[in-house]
Amino acid sequence: MKKLVCLVSAVLIASAAFSAQAADSEKKGNAESAVRQELKNHFKFYGFIRNYFAFDTRESTAGTGDLYYYIPKDRNMNEDGSQDLNAQPSFRFLALTTRLGVDVSGYQYGRTKFGAKVEGDFYAGLTNSQTSSKINGTAQFRLRQAYVTLGWDDMKMGEEQKASVLLTMGQTWHPMAADQPHVISLETGAPFNAFSRTPQVKMDANLGKNFVITASALWQMQYLSTGPSGASAEYMKYSCTPEAYLGFTVKSNDGFLARAGATLLSIKPRRTGKNDNDVTVKVSDRITTVSPYIYLQYKYKTFEVKAKTIYSQAGEHLNLMSGYGIVGEFKDGCRIYTPLQASSTWASLSYGKKWQVMLMGGYIKNLGSVKNLRNDNGVVDPGDFYFSGNGSKNLNSMWRLIPAVAYNAGKFTLALEYNLTAAQYGAGRYNAKGLALDNLHWIYNNRIQMMVKFTF
């Protein structure tokens, strides 16, 4: 009897332990299931592994391991004038533009919908030495985009139309850079196209199905204005004035889209200066510029054509070929500035899906300064004006032609691209508009580039 009681007790204890374990397992399973469901409903992970193989016939100004291409360098003749030292071919291949990201959506409180994005790639830390052709460092993970969104849908607008508003806060594409040409190259059309991801607060108001108003207040982080201290965010920091953008979009139901907008930038190039008594004083330097643009797009099945033209004033923070210069100086040490102007235009087309054919053409014209720069008998000191660090002050004009073909097999893409870029440089003096017009000559670079990409 005693043995039977012990056996029953053991069975009861084991059953209780098993029930508790089963309950714990069920709770753990429910928790894991809830996490999986949460991820499935609200989080979308994405990215790609991308390799570039690039060959250039000439030394060029380029970034991101020389994959982000700007412009062929001007002639650099040796001592006896027999050789151009910049006529040097080069080759590289890198996978540092591999990308990871996550989109968050599906959260709602009342009528407000919430979302977010975090995106990065391998870039920071890999730098080109300014004094040699060596590439130093190891690529590190860097932030590309990071923002939250608040949205309101189905807002009544008349009897038939409805409106929606999306508010974006964080780092994302500058509205002037969001529309990009059909190319596989990393610079996506720059410097013919604006290129910038930057901190901002942006509002997109969809008024019905065919009209959108976009307004944004933007700050500078990676893509910067130039000035007396080189490229720096301090010119905006001490101006206490964010960049302001306003744009309008009209779209039809049959594939047409038109967009126009402008960005207003007001920066403070200096905080201190020397007055007439050679005393260091605080100064109220400031330059305010406006850069408008127009963008057109048409899409029909697998055919798409795009075009954009930008008139830039001090648009170097958008990777455009411009800047600003000094007009004069007051006795109290304050300076007057004037913007350098440039016209940048590109057009591109794409056809096909599995086999995709692309073509892009672009043209840039340096228009000089709005007002005459301070000068000595019409000749300007090049130290008195500041130009995009990715270009050259003696650049007069520039054009680019890029045909490309891509084979898309599901998530795998293999593409080949030819990039012919020509830059017209001047030599000698700069005139009162900051233009080098003497001894104009063209410099060419041929880039052949292959891309291998797997998207997930």
GROMACS .gro file of C-alpha atoms in nm:
model
  456
    1MET     CA    1   0.000   0.000   0.000
    2LYS     CA    2   0.280   0.231   0.089
    3LYS     CA    3   0.448   0.158  -0.246
    4LEU     CA    4   0.121   0.232  -0.431
    5VAL     CA    5   0.086   0.569  -0.257
    6CYS     CA    6   0.444   0.658  -0.353
    7LEU     CA    7   0.382   0.552  -0.712
    8VAL     CA    8   0.062   0.757  -0.737
    9SER     CA    9   0.237   1.057  -0.582
   10ALA     CA   10   0.522   1.029  -0.831
   11VAL     CA   11   0.279   1.009  -1.121
   12LEU     CA   12   0.088   1.315  -0.995
   13ILE     CA   13   0.410   1.514  -0.949
   14ALA     CA   14   0.534   1.414  -1.295
   15SER     CA   15   0.197   1.505  -1.447
   16ALA     CA   16   0.202   1.843  -1.276
   17ALA     CA   17   0.558   1.906  -1.394
   18PHE     CA   18   0.469   1.796  -1.746
   19SER     CA   19   0.158   2.021  -1.743
   20ALA     CA   20   0.363   2.315  -1.621
   21GLN     CA   21   0.627   2.249  -1.887
   22ALA     CA   22   0.359   2.217  -2.152
   23ALA     CA   23   0.201   2.543  -2.035
   24ASP     CA   24   0.541   2.714  -2.045
   25SER     CA   25   0.605   2.573  -2.392
   26GLU     CA   26   0.265   2.690  -2.507
   27LYS     CA   27   0.328   3.039  -2.369
   28LYS     CA   28   0.670   3.046  -2.531
   29GLY     CA   29   0.522   2.922  -2.857
   30ASN     CA   30   0.248   3.183  -2.841
   31ALA     CA   31   0.507   3.455  -2.773
   32GLU     CA   32   0.724   3.340  -3.064
   33SER     CA   33   0.418   3.322  -3.286
   34ALA     CA   34   0.318   3.676  -3.182
   35VAL     CA   35   0.667   3.804  -3.263
   36ARG     CA   36   0.663   3.634  -3.603
   37GLN     CA   37   0.319   3.776  -3.675
   38GLU     CA   38   0.433   4.124  -3.568
   39LEU     CA   39   0.732   4.106  -3.799
   40LYS     CA   40   0.518   3.973  -4.084
   41ASN     CA   41   0.250   4.240  -4.047
   42HIS     CA   42   0.466   4.547  -3.983
   43PHE     CA   43   0.829   4.492  -4.084
   44LYS     CA   44   0.967   4.439  -4.434
   45PHE     CA   45   1.338   4.366  -4.453
   46TYR     CA   46   1.512   4.427  -4.784
   47GLY     CA   47   1.849   4.486  -4.943
   48PHE     CA   48   2.091   4.372  -5.208
   49ILE     CA   49   2.448   4.259  -5.266
   50ARG     CA   50   2.602   4.467  -5.544
   51ASN     CA   51   2.943   4.447  -5.709
   52TYR     CA   52   3.081   4.707  -5.950
   53PHE     CA   53   3.369   4.650  -6.193
   54ALA     CA   54   3.490   4.979  -6.347
   55PHE     CA   55   3.761   5.074  -6.596
   56ASP     CA   56   3.856   5.437  -6.674
   57THR     CA   57   4.085   5.567  -6.945
   58ARG     CA   58   4.175   5.881  -6.746
   59GLU     CA   59   4.229   6.010  -6.393
   60SER     CA   60   3.900   6.154  -6.268
   61THR     CA   61   3.736   6.312  -5.968
   62ALA     CA   62   3.534   6.031  -5.810
   63GLY     CA   63   3.424   5.914  -5.465
   64THR     CA   64   3.317   5.596  -5.284
   65GLY     CA   65   3.615   5.392  -5.393
   66ASP     CA   66   3.617   5.577  -5.727
   67LEU     CA   67   3.277   5.425  -5.814
   68TYR     CA   68   3.084   5.752  -5.771
   69TYR     CA   69   3.193   5.934  -6.085
   70TYR     CA   70   3.200   6.314  -6.127
   71ILE     CA   71   3.433   6.453  -6.392
   72PRO     CA   72   3.759   6.381  -6.580
   73LYS     CA   73   4.052   6.584  -6.448
   74ASP     CA   74   4.210   6.863  -6.652
   75ARG     CA   75   4.550   6.824  -6.816
   76ASN     CA   76   4.852   6.791  -6.588
   77MET     CA   77   5.154   6.827  -6.815
   78ASN     CA   78   5.501   6.717  -6.707
   79GLU     CA   79   5.804   6.948  -6.698
   80ASP     CA   80   5.889   6.932  -7.068
   81GLY     CA   81   5.526   6.928  -7.182
   82SER     CA   82   5.559   6.590  -7.349
   83GLN     CA   83   5.308   6.395  -7.136
   84ASP     CA   84   4.973   6.454  -6.971
   85LEU     CA   85   5.017   6.284  -6.634
   86ASN     CA   86   4.639   6.254  -6.587
   87ALA     CA   87   4.606   6.042  -6.903
   88GLN     CA   88   4.631   5.729  -6.691
   89PRO     CA   89   4.395   5.426  -6.710
   90SER     CA   90   4.269   5.255  -6.394
   91PHE     CA   91   4.053   4.962  -6.283
   92ARG     CA   92   3.876   4.859  -5.964
   93PHE     CA   93   3.596   4.636  -5.837
   94LEU     CA   94   3.420   4.664  -5.502
   95ALA     CA   95   3.107   4.542  -5.321
   96LEU     CA   96   3.089   4.826  -5.070
   97THR     CA   97   2.751   4.953  -5.194
   98THR     CA   98   2.579   4.640  -5.059
   99ARG     CA   99   2.264   4.760  -4.880
  100LEU     CA  100   2.039   4.662  -4.589
  101GLY     CA  101   1.711   4.821  -4.487
  102VAL     CA  102   1.380   4.777  -4.311
  103ASP     CA  103   1.043   4.941  -4.377
  104VAL     CA  104   0.794   4.968  -4.089
  105SER     CA  105   0.422   5.012  -4.161
  106GLY     CA  106   0.073   4.917  -4.044
  107TYR     CA  107   0.064   5.100  -3.711
  108GLN     CA  108  -0.228   5.334  -3.644
  109TYR     CA  109  -0.359   5.548  -3.360
  110GLY     CA  110  -0.697   5.698  -3.429
  111ARG     CA  111  -0.685   5.828  -3.785
  112THR     CA  112  -0.306   5.871  -3.782
  113LYS     CA  113  -0.098   5.604  -3.957
  114PHE     CA  114   0.264   5.559  -3.853
  115GLY     CA  115   0.561   5.422  -4.046
  116ALA     CA  116   0.939   5.432  -4.054
  117LYS     CA  117   1.248   5.340  -4.254
  118VAL     CA  118   1.607   5.263  -4.161
  119GLU     CA  119   1.854   5.199  -4.444
  120GLY     CA  120   2.230   5.171  -4.464
  121ASP     CA  121   2.516   5.044  -4.678
  122PHE     CA  122   2.889   4.983  -4.654
  123TYR     CA  123   3.068   5.307  -4.734
  124ALA     CA  124   3.211   5.513  -4.446
  125GLY     CA  125   3.579   5.461  -4.374
  126LEU     CA  126   3.686   5.387  -4.731
  127THR     CA  127   3.857   5.706  -4.848
  128ASN     CA  128   4.075   5.817  -5.136
  129SER     CA  129   4.398   5.989  -5.040
  130GLN     CA  130   4.421   6.343  -5.178
  131THR     CA  131   4.795   6.310  -5.231
  132SER     CA  132   4.810   5.968  -5.395
  133SER     CA  133   4.597   5.714  -5.579
  134LYS     CA  134   4.589   5.479  -5.281
  135ILE     CA  135   4.256   5.376  -5.131
  136ASN     CA  136   4.285   5.353  -4.755
  137GLY     CA  137   4.068   5.198  -4.486
  138THR     CA  138   3.796   4.936  -4.463
  139ALA     CA  139   3.437   5.007  -4.560
  140GLN     CA  140   3.205   5.045  -4.260
  141PHE     CA  141   2.829   5.045  -4.231
  142ARG     CA  142   2.683   5.396  -4.274
  143LEU     CA  143   2.338   5.551  -4.244
  144ARG     CA  144   2.160   5.631  -4.573
  145GLN     CA  145   1.803   5.695  -4.462
  146ALA     CA  146   1.631   5.704  -4.124
  147TYR     CA  147   1.288   5.862  -4.085
  148VAL     CA  148   0.940   5.827  -3.939
  149THR     CA  149   0.614   5.904  -4.119
  150LEU     CA  150   0.273   6.021  -4.004
  151GLY     CA  151  -0.011   5.988  -4.252
  152TRP     CA  152  -0.375   6.089  -4.278
  153ASP     CA  153  -0.593   5.939  -4.553
  154ASP     CA  154  -0.945   5.983  -4.687
  155MET     CA  155  -0.973   6.351  -4.599
  156LYS     CA  156  -1.278   6.502  -4.768
  157MET     CA  157  -1.211   6.751  -5.046
  158GLY     CA  158  -1.534   6.844  -5.221
  159GLU     CA  159  -1.802   6.594  -5.310
  160GLU     CA  160  -1.596   6.345  -5.515
  161GLN     CA  161  -1.226   6.405  -5.443
  162LYS     CA  162  -1.032   6.304  -5.133
  163ALA     CA  163  -0.702   6.427  -4.996
  164SER     CA  164  -0.420   6.265  -4.800
  165VAL     CA  165  -0.121   6.409  -4.615
  166LEU     CA  166   0.210   6.238  -4.538
  167LEU     CA  167   0.458   6.396  -4.296
  168THR     CA  168   0.816   6.266  -4.310
  169MET     CA  169   1.068   6.349  -4.035
  170GLY     CA  170   1.430   6.233  -4.055
  171GLN     CA  171   1.695   6.174  -4.319
  172THR     CA  172   1.578   6.093  -4.670
  173TRP     CA  173   1.619   6.207  -5.031
  174HIS     CA  174   1.617   6.577  -5.105
  175PRO     CA  175   1.299   6.641  -5.310
  176MET     CA  176   1.511   6.775  -5.601
  177ALA     CA  177   1.715   6.453  -5.607
  178ALA     CA  178   1.433   6.198  -5.580
  179ASP     CA  179   1.374   6.171  -5.958
  180GLN     CA  180   1.675   5.995  -6.112
  181PRO     CA  181   1.772   5.890  -6.467
  182HIS     CA  182   1.796   5.537  -6.607
  183VAL     CA  183   2.154   5.434  -6.529
  184ILE     CA  184   2.323   5.159  -6.328
  185SER     CA  185   2.608   5.383  -6.209
  186LEU     CA  186   2.634   5.473  -5.842
  187GLU     CA  187   2.608   5.852  -5.894
  188THR     CA  188   2.266   5.812  -6.066
  189GLY     CA  189   2.320   6.106  -6.300
  190ALA     CA  190   2.515   6.343  -6.073
  191PRO     CA  191   2.648   6.608  -6.125
  192PHE     CA  192   2.389   6.659  -6.403
  193ASN     CA  193   2.120   6.555  -6.157
  194ALA     CA  194   2.089   6.677  -5.799
  195PHE     CA  195   2.205   6.418  -5.544
  196SER     CA  196   2.150   6.453  -5.169
  197ARG     CA  197   2.002   6.266  -4.876
  198THR     CA  198   1.962   6.501  -4.584
  199PRO     CA  199   1.774   6.558  -4.255
  200GLN     CA  200   1.439   6.723  -4.314
  201VAL     CA  201   1.076   6.766  -4.222
  202LYS     CA  202   0.871   6.711  -4.538
  203MET     CA  203   0.500   6.728  -4.615
  204ASP     CA  204   0.338   6.566  -4.920
  205ALA     CA  205  -0.024   6.671  -4.966
  206ASN     CA  206  -0.213   6.465  -5.227
  207LEU     CA  207  -0.508   6.676  -5.341
  208GLY     CA  208  -0.719   6.423  -5.525
  209LYS     CA  209  -0.563   6.171  -5.763
  210ASN     CA  210  -0.368   6.406  -5.987
  211PHE     CA  211  -0.213   6.689  -5.784
  212VAL     CA  212   0.052   6.690  -5.509
  213ILE     CA  213   0.205   6.976  -5.310
  214THR     CA  214   0.542   6.910  -5.143
  215ALA     CA  215   0.703   7.138  -4.886
  216SER     CA  216   1.016   7.067  -4.686
  217ALA     CA  217   1.255   7.226  -4.437
  218LEU     CA  218   1.602   7.072  -4.475
  219TRP     CA  219   1.933   7.069  -4.294
  220GLN     CA  220   2.283   6.972  -4.409
  221MET     CA  221   2.479   6.669  -4.294
  222GLN     CA  222   2.677   6.474  -4.556
  223TYR     CA  223   2.622   6.698  -4.859
  224LEU     CA  224   2.749   7.044  -4.771
  225SER     CA  225   2.782   7.402  -4.890
  226THR     CA  226   3.131   7.530  -4.965
  227GLY     CA  227   3.296   7.850  -4.846
  228PRO     CA  228   3.605   8.004  -4.686
  229SER     CA  229   3.659   7.695  -4.468
  230GLY     CA  230   3.588   7.444  -4.744
  231ALA     CA  231   3.282   7.220  -4.736
  232SER     CA  232   3.115   7.261  -4.397
  233ALA     CA  233   2.778   7.239  -4.221
  234GLU     CA  234   2.872   7.543  -4.009
  235TYR     CA  235   2.760   7.789  -4.278
  236MET     CA  236   2.404   7.667  -4.226
  237LYS     CA  237   2.445   7.609  -3.853
  238TYR     CA  238   2.530   7.973  -3.783
  239SER     CA  239   2.277   8.106  -4.031
  240CYS     CA  240   2.007   7.950  -3.807
  241THR     CA  241   1.800   7.908  -4.125
  242PRO     CA  242   1.709   7.570  -4.276
  243GLU     CA  243   1.689   7.522  -4.650
  244ALA     CA  244   1.330   7.553  -4.777
  245TYR     CA  245   1.174   7.360  -5.065
  246LEU     CA  246   0.837   7.395  -5.237
  247GLY     CA  247   0.722   7.180  -5.528
  248PHE     CA  248   0.413   7.084  -5.726
  249THR     CA  249   0.338   6.757  -5.907
  250VAL     CA  250   0.072   6.692  -6.170
  251LYS     CA  251   0.010   6.337  -6.287
  252SER     CA  252  -0.237   6.186  -6.532
  253ASN     CA  253  -0.397   5.844  -6.551
  254ASP     CA  254  -0.218   5.757  -6.877
  255GLY     CA  255   0.146   5.770  -6.763
  256PHE     CA  256   0.235   6.140  -6.773
  257LEU     CA  257   0.390   6.318  -6.475
  258ALA     CA  258   0.521   6.675  -6.445
  259ARG     CA  259   0.695   6.826  -6.146
  260ALA     CA  260   0.828   7.175  -6.076
  261GLY     CA  261   0.985   7.317  -5.766
  262ALA     CA  262   1.253   7.536  -5.615
  263THR     CA  263   1.480   7.533  -5.315
  264LEU     CA  264   1.583   7.843  -5.119
  265LEU     CA  265   1.914   7.838  -4.932
  266SER     CA  266   2.043   8.106  -4.694
  267ILE     CA  267   2.385   8.053  -4.532
  268LYS     CA  268   2.641   8.253  -4.337
  269PRO     CA  269   2.992   8.205  -4.488
  270ARG     CA  270   3.177   8.376  -4.200
  271ARG     CA  271   3.115   8.457  -3.833
  272THR     CA  272   3.409   8.696  -3.788
  273GLY     CA  273   3.615   8.929  -4.004
  274LYS     CA  274   3.857   9.223  -3.993
  275ASN     CA  275   3.721   9.578  -3.992
  276ASP     CA  276   3.892   9.884  -4.138
  277ASN     CA  277   4.108   9.914  -3.824
  278ASP     CA  278   4.229   9.554  -3.862
  279VAL     CA  279   4.031   9.448  -3.555
  280THR     CA  280   3.857   9.109  -3.547
  281VAL     CA  281   3.481   9.164  -3.516
  282LYS     CA  282   3.161   8.966  -3.558
  283VAL     CA  283   3.015   9.003  -3.908
  284SER     CA  284   2.668   8.958  -4.055
  285ASP     CA  285   2.774   8.789  -4.380
  286ARG     CA  286   2.493   8.608  -4.560
  287ILE     CA  287   2.408   8.482  -4.908
  288THR     CA  288   2.061   8.369  -5.014
  289THR     CA  289   2.004   8.173  -5.334
  290VAL     CA  290   1.717   8.010  -5.525
  291SER     CA  291   1.748   7.700  -5.747
  292PRO     CA  292   1.438   7.600  -5.949
  293TYR     CA  293   1.385   7.289  -6.164
  294ILE     CA  294   1.136   7.114  -6.394
  295TYR     CA  295   1.094   6.738  -6.429
  296LEU     CA  296   0.890   6.541  -6.687
  297GLN     CA  297   0.815   6.170  -6.709
  298TYR     CA  298   0.613   5.937  -6.930
  299LYS     CA  299   0.562   5.562  -6.884
  300TYR     CA  300   0.386   5.307  -7.103
  301LYS     CA  301   0.421   4.937  -7.019
  302THR     CA  302   0.798   4.866  -7.020
  303PHE     CA  303   0.892   5.195  -7.189
  304GLU     CA  304   0.978   5.501  -6.979
  305VAL     CA  305   1.132   5.838  -7.061
  306LYS     CA  306   1.244   6.106  -6.812
  307ALA     CA  307   1.395   6.455  -6.834
  308LYS     CA  308   1.498   6.723  -6.585
  309THR     CA  309   1.652   7.068  -6.606
  310ILE     CA  310   1.792   7.261  -6.308
  311TYR     CA  311   1.905   7.622  -6.280
  312SER     CA  312   2.132   7.620  -5.976
  313GLN     CA  313   2.265   7.902  -5.763
  314ALA     CA  314   2.523   7.783  -5.507
  315GLY     CA  315   2.398   7.429  -5.562
  316GLU     CA  316   2.714   7.250  -5.456
  317HIS     CA  317   2.531   7.101  -5.154
  318LEU     CA  318   2.321   6.915  -5.414
  319ASN     CA  319   2.634   6.786  -5.592
  320LEU     CA  320   2.576   7.040  -5.871
  321MET     CA  321   2.859   7.235  -6.037
  322SER     CA  322   2.822   7.580  -5.883
  323GLY     CA  323   2.912   7.791  -5.579
  324TYR     CA  324   2.940   8.162  -5.489
  325GLY     CA  325   3.191   8.444  -5.464
  326ILE     CA  326   3.276   8.781  -5.309
  327VAL     CA  327   3.143   9.105  -5.463
  328GLY     CA  328   3.293   9.348  -5.214
  329GLU     CA  329   3.367   9.427  -4.850
  330PHE     CA  330   3.248   9.703  -4.615
  331LYS     CA  331   3.460   9.897  -4.366
  332ASP     CA  332   3.299   9.705  -4.079
  333GLY     CA  333   3.439   9.377  -4.219
  334CYS     CA  334   3.114   9.244  -4.367
  335ARG     CA  335   3.118   9.103  -4.721
  336ILE     CA  336   2.868   9.099  -5.006
  337TYR     CA  337   2.837   8.773  -5.200
  338THR     CA  338   2.688   8.668  -5.530
  339PRO     CA  339   2.597   8.315  -5.644
  340LEU     CA  340   2.761   8.130  -5.929
  341GLN     CA  341   2.504   7.992  -6.171
  342ALA     CA  342   2.488   7.671  -6.371
  343SER     CA  343   2.239   7.505  -6.601
  344SER     CA  344   2.216   7.125  -6.566
  345THR     CA  345   1.994   6.916  -6.794
  346TRP     CA  346   1.955   6.543  -6.851
  347ALA     CA  347   1.720   6.305  -7.031
  348SER     CA  348   1.697   5.926  -7.020
  349LEU     CA  349   1.490   5.637  -7.148
  350SER     CA  350   1.445   5.270  -7.065
  351TYR     CA  351   1.280   4.984  -7.252
  352GLY     CA  352   1.226   4.622  -7.163
  353LYS     CA  353   1.202   4.414  -6.848
  354LYS     CA  354   1.402   4.090  -6.870
  355TRP     CA  355   1.637   4.247  -7.123
  356GLN     CA  356   1.648   4.619  -7.039
  357VAL     CA  357   1.804   4.882  -7.265
  358MET     CA  358   1.884   5.227  -7.119
  359LEU     CA  359   2.024   5.556  -7.247
  360MET     CA  360   2.106   5.881  -7.065
  361GLY     CA  361   2.245   6.210  -7.193
  362GLY     CA  362   2.334   6.519  -6.990
  363TYR     CA  363   2.473   6.870  -7.035
  364ILE     CA  364   2.606   7.130  -6.789
  365LYS     CA  365   2.688   7.494  -6.864
  366ASN     CA  366   2.872   7.718  -6.618
  367LEU     CA  367   2.696   8.057  -6.642
  368GLY     CA  368   2.926   8.252  -6.412
  369SER     CA  369   2.820   8.480  -6.128
  370VAL     CA  370   2.498   8.685  -6.108
  371LYS     CA  371   2.690   9.004  -6.022
  372ASN     CA  372   3.049   9.086  -6.105
  373LEU     CA  373   3.296   8.947  -5.853
  374ARG     CA  374   3.545   9.187  -5.701
  375ASN     CA  375   3.825   9.218  -5.952
  376ASP     CA  376   4.133   9.403  -6.065
  377ASN     CA  377   4.070   9.544  -6.415
  378GLY     CA  378   3.826   9.266  -6.489
  379VAL     CA  379   4.050   8.985  -6.359
  380VAL     CA  380   3.927   8.789  -6.054
  381ASP     CA  381   4.142   8.622  -5.792
  382PRO     CA  382   4.024   8.255  -5.791
  383GLY     CA  383   4.058   8.261  -5.413
  384ASP     CA  384   3.764   8.506  -5.405
  385PHE     CA  385   3.506   8.251  -5.516
  386TYR     CA  386   3.414   7.906  -5.390
  387PHE     CA  387   3.319   7.616  -5.617
  388SER     CA  388   3.198   7.260  -5.575
  389GLY     CA  389   3.480   7.047  -5.437
  390ASN     CA  390   3.383   6.772  -5.680
  391GLY     CA  391   3.439   6.998  -5.981
  392SER     CA  392   3.689   7.262  -6.090
  393LYS     CA  393   3.670   7.641  -6.097
  394ASN     CA  394   3.795   7.652  -6.456
  395LEU     CA  395   3.513   7.426  -6.580
  396ASN     CA  396   3.320   7.589  -6.863
  397SER     CA  397   3.082   7.315  -6.977
  398MET     CA  398   3.038   6.941  -6.959
  399TRP     CA  399   2.840   6.663  -7.126
  400ARG     CA  400   2.784   6.291  -7.072
  401LEU     CA  401   2.640   6.002  -7.275
  402ILE     CA  402   2.559   5.664  -7.113
  403PRO     CA  403   2.416   5.366  -7.300
  404ALA     CA  404   2.355   5.054  -7.087
  405VAL     CA  405   2.202   4.708  -7.112
  406ALA     CA  406   2.084   4.488  -6.824
  407TYR     CA  407   1.971   4.126  -6.797
  408ASN     CA  408   1.718   4.079  -6.515
  409ALA     CA  409   1.654   3.719  -6.405
  410GLY     CA  410   1.422   3.746  -6.108
  411LYS     CA  411   1.626   3.887  -5.822
  412PHE     CA  412   1.954   3.869  -6.015
  413THR     CA  413   2.078   4.150  -6.243
  414LEU     CA  414   2.380   4.162  -6.470
  415ALA     CA  415   2.440   4.497  -6.641
  416LEU     CA  416   2.699   4.659  -6.866
  417GLU     CA  417   2.734   5.037  -6.907
  418TYR     CA  418   2.952   5.269  -7.115
  419ASN     CA  419   3.004   5.623  -6.984
  420LEU     CA  420   3.156   5.890  -7.210
  421THR     CA  421   3.211   6.214  -7.016
  422ALA     CA  422   3.364   6.529  -7.167
  423ALA     CA  423   3.461   6.842  -6.973
  424GLN     CA  424   3.558   7.175  -7.127
  425TYR     CA  425   3.820   7.359  -6.924
  426GLY     CA  426   3.967   7.706  -6.958
  427ALA     CA  427   4.318   7.815  -6.869
  428GLY     CA  428   4.468   8.142  -6.750
  429ARG     CA  429   4.273   8.434  -6.604
  430TYR     CA  430   3.920   8.438  -6.463
  431ASN     CA  431   3.693   8.720  -6.581
  432ALA     CA  432   3.461   8.930  -6.362
  433LYS     CA  433   3.194   8.652  -6.376
  434GLY     CA  434   3.440   8.392  -6.248
  435LEU     CA  435   3.472   8.218  -6.587
  436ALA     CA  436   3.795   8.089  -6.738
  437LEU     CA  437   3.749   8.159  -7.110
  438ASP     CA  438   4.106   8.150  -7.238
  439ASN     CA  439   4.253   7.842  -7.407
  440LEU     CA  440   3.931   7.640  -7.391
  441HIS     CA  441   3.991   7.268  -7.443
  442TRP     CA  442   3.800   6.942  -7.406
  443ILE     CA  443   3.903   6.650  -7.183
  444TYR     CA  444   3.741   6.306  -7.226
  445ASN     CA  445   3.710   5.994  -7.015
  446ASN     CA  446   3.574   5.656  -7.120
  447ARG     CA  447   3.433   5.443  -6.838
  448ILE     CA  448   3.327   5.083  -6.894
  449GLN     CA  449   3.138   4.945  -6.598
  450MET     CA  450   2.976   4.613  -6.514
  451MET     CA  451   2.737   4.553  -6.227
  452VAL     CA  452   2.636   4.224  -6.062
  453LYS     CA  453   2.346   4.254  -5.820
  454PHE     CA  454   2.131   4.015  -5.616
  455THR     CA  455   1.825   4.165  -5.449
  456PHE     CA  456   1.654   4.011  -5.147
   0.00000   0.00000   0.00000
